[in-house]
Short mmCIF file of C-alpha atoms in Angstrom, two decimals:
data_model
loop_
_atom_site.label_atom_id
_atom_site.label_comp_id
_atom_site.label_asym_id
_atom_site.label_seq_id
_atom_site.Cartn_x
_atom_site.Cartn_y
_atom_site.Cartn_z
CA UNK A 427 39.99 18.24 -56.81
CA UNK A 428 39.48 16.96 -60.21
CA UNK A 429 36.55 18.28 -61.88
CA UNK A 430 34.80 15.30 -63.39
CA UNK A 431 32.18 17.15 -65.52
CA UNK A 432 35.25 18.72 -67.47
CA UNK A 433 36.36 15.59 -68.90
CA UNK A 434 32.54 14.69 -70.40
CA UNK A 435 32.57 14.29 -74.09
CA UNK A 436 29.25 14.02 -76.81
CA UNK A 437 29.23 10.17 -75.86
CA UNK A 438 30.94 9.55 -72.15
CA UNK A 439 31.34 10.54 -68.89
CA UNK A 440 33.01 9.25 -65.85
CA UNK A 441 31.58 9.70 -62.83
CA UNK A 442 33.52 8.61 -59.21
CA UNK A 443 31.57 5.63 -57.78
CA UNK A 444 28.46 6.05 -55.14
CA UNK A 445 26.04 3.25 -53.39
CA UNK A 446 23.85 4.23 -56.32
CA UNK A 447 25.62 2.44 -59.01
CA UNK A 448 26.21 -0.77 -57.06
CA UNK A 449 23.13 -2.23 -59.21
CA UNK A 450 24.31 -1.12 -62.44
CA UNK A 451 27.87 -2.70 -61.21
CA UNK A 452 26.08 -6.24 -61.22
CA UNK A 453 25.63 -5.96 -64.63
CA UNK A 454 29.59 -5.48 -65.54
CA UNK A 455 31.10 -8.41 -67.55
CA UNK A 456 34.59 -9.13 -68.69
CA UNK A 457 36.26 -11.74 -71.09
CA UNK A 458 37.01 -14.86 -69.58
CA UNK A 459 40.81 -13.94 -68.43
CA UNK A 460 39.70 -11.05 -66.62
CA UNK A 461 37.33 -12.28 -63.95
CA UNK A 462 38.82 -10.75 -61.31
CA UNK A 463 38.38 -7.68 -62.68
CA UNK A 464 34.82 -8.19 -62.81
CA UNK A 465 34.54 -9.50 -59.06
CA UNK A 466 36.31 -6.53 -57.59
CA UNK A 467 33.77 -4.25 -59.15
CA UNK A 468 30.73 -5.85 -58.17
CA UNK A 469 32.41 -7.05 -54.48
CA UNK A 470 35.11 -4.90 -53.31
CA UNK A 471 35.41 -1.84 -55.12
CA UNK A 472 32.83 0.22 -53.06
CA UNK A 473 34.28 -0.88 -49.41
CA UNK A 474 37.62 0.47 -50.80
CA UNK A 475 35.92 3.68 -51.30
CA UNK A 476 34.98 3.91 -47.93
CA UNK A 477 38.04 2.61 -46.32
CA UNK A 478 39.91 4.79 -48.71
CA UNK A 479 42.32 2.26 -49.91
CA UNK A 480 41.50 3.68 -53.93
CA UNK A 481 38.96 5.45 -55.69
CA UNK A 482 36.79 3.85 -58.68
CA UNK A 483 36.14 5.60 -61.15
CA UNK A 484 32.62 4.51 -63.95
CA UNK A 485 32.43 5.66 -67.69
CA UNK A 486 28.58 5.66 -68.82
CA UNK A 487 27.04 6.11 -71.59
CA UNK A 488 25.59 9.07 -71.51
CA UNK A 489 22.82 8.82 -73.57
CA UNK A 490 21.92 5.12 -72.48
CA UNK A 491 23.54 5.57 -69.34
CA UNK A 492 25.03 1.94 -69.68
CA UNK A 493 28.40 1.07 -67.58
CA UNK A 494 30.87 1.29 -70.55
CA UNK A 495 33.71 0.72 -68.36
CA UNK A 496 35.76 1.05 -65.48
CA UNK A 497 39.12 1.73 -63.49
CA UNK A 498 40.42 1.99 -60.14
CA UNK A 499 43.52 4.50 -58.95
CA UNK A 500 45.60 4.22 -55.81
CA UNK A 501 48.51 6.00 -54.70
CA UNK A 502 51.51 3.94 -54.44
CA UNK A 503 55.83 3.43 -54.81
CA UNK A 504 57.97 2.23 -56.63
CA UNK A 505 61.46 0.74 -55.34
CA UNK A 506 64.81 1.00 -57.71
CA UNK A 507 67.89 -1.14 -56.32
CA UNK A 508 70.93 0.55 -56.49
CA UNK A 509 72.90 -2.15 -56.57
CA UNK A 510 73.47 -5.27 -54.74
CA UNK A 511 73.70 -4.61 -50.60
CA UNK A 512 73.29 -0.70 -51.37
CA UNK A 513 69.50 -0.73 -50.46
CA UNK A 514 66.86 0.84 -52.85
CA UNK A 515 64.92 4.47 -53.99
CA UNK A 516 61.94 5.11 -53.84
CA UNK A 517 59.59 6.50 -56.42
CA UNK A 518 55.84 8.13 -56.06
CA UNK A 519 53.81 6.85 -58.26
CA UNK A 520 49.95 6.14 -58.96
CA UNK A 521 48.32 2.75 -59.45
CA UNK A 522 46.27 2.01 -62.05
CA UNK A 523 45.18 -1.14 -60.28
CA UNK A 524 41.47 -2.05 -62.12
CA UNK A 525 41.03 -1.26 -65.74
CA UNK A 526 38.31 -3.20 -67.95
CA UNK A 527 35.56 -2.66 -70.35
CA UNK A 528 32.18 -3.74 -69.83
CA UNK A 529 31.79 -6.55 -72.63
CA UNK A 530 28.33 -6.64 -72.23
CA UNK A 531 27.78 -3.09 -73.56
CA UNK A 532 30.70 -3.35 -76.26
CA UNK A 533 28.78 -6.22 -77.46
CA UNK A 534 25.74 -4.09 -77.77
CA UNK A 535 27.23 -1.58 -79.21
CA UNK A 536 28.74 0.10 -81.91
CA UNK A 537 31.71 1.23 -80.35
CA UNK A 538 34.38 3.72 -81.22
CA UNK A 539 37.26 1.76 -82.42
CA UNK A 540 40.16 1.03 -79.62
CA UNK A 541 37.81 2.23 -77.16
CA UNK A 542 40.39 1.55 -74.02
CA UNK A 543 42.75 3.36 -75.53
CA UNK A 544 40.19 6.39 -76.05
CA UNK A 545 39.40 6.31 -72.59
CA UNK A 546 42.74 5.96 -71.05
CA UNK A 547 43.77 9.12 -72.94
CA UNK A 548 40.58 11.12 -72.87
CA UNK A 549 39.62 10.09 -68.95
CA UNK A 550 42.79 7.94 -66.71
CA UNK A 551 45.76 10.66 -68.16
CA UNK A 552 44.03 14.03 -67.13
CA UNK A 553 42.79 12.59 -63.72
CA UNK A 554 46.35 11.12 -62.68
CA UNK A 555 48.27 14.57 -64.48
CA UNK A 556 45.48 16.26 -61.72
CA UNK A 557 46.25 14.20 -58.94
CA UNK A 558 50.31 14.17 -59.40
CA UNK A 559 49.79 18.40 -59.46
CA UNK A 560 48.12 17.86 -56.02
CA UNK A 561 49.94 14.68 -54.10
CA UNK A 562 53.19 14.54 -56.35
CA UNK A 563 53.84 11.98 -58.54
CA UNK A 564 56.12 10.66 -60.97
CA UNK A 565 55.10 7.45 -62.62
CA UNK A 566 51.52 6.26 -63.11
CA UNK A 567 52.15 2.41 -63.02
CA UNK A 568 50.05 -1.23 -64.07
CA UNK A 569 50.67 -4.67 -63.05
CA UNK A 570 49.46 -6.04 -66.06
CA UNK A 571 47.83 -9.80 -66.99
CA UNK A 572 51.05 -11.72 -68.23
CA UNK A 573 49.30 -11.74 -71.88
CA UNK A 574 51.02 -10.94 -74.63
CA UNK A 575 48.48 -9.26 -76.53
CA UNK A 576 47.35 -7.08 -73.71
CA UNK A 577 50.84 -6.11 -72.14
CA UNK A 578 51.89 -5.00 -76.45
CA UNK A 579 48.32 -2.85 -76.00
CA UNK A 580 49.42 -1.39 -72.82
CA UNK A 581 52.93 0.12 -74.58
CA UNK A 582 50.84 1.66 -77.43
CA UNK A 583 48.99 3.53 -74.51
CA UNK A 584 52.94 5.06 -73.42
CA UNK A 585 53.94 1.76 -70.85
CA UNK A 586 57.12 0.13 -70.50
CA UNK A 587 57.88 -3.59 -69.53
CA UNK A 588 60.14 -2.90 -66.32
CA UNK A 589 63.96 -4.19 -66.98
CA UNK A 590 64.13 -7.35 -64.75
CA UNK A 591 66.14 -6.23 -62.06
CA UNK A 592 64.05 -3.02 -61.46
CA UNK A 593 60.64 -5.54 -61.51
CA UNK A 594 62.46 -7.92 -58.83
CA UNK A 595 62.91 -4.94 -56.92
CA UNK A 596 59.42 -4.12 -56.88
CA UNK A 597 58.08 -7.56 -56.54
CA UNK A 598 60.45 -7.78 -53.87
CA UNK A 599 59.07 -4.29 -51.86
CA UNK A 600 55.92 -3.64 -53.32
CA UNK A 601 54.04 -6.15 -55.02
CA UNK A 602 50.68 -6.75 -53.92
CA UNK A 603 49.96 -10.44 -53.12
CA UNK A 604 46.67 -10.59 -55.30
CA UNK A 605 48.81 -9.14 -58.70
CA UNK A 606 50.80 -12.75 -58.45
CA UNK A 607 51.91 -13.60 -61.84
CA UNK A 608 50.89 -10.19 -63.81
CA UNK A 609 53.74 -8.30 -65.18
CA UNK A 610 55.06 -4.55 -63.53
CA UNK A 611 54.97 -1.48 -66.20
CA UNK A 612 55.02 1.86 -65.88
CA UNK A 613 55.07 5.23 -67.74
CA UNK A 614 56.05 8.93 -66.66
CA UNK A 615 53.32 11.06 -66.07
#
C-alpha cells in the first residue's frame, strides 16, 4: 500500500479522496478546454471510488488546506499489432486518466513555477513506481487533449506521442469512448 504521508513536502500533500472532500471538490475550476476535467471531479470521481473503477487522488495545501490539484489512476492495457492479420500484445500499464490544477487556487496564489510538472514528479511517479512493484506494470499511459501546447508539456514530463500504427491499435482495442479525439502517450515506468 502506498504510504501517502511519505510523499508530504513543506507545502503539499496528497491525500486519496473520502465523502469529506466532496465540498471542497465543488470549488475545483479548470481553464476553459478542460471542463470535463472539472465535471468528473465534482460528479463522478467519488462513485468510481466506490465502484472501484480508479482511485482519485487530492493535493492540498497544507497550510491553507486549499484543493491545489488533482488526478485520477486506473489500471489498464495497452495493445501492439504485430502486423497486419497476426493479432496484437498486450501491455500492463496504468492510466493516468484525470490530471488538472485547480485554477482557482493558482490564481490565488503564488505558486511554485511549473507546478504540474512538480507534482507529477514529486506525487503521480512514486505512487504508480509503488503500484507497478505491487500489480505489475510497464507503462504508465495519458490520453491527452489534442493541444499542442499541452501534449509538448506532457513529453517534458518523460511521454511519448504513440507512432500511428501502435495508437490505431489502441484506439482500435482500448480506447475509452469518452477520450474521443485526445491523443494516446505513454512513458515506461
Amino acid at each position: 500500500m502506498v504510504n501517502l504521508n511519505a510523499l508530504k513536502t513543506e507545502l503539499y500533500e496528497v491525500v486519496h479522496l473520502s465523502k469529506n472532500d466532496l465540498n471542497q471538490c465543488n470549488s475545483f475550476e479548470t481553464k476553459p478546454g478542460g471542463k470535463g476535467l472539472q465535471i468528473y471531479l465534482q460528479k463522478y470521481a467519488y462513485a468510481d471510488e466506490l465502484t472501484g473503477i480508479s482511485r482519485t487522488y487530492l493535493v492540498k495545501d497544507i497550510i491553507s488546506g486549499d484543493l491545489v490539484a488533482y488526478f485520477t489512476l486506473r489500471t489498464g492495457l495497452i495493445t501492439v499489432s504485430r502486423g497486419f492479420m497476426k493479432g496484437f500484445d498486450t501491455h500492463t500499464g496504468i492510466e493516468l486518466a484525470n490530471f488538472a490544477i485547480n485554477e482557482a487556487y493558482r490564481n490565488a496564489n503564488e505558486v511554485i513555477p511549473n507546478l504540474g510538472s512538480y507534482l507529477f514528479r514529486r506525487f503521480i511517479v512514486p505512487i504508480v513506481k509503488e503500484i507497478s512493484n505491487d500489480v505489475g506494470a510497464e507503462f504508465l499511459y495519458i490520453y491527452a487533449l489534442p493541444n499542442d501546447r499541452l501534449m509538448a508539456h506532457y513529453e517534458t514530463m518523460g511521454f511519448s506521442k504513440a507512432p500511428v500504427k501502435m495508437e490505431k491499435c489502441v484506439y482500435r482495442h482500448v480506447k475509452p469512448v469518452y477520450d474521443a479525439g485526445c491523443k494516446f502517450m505513454y512513458r515506461k515506468i
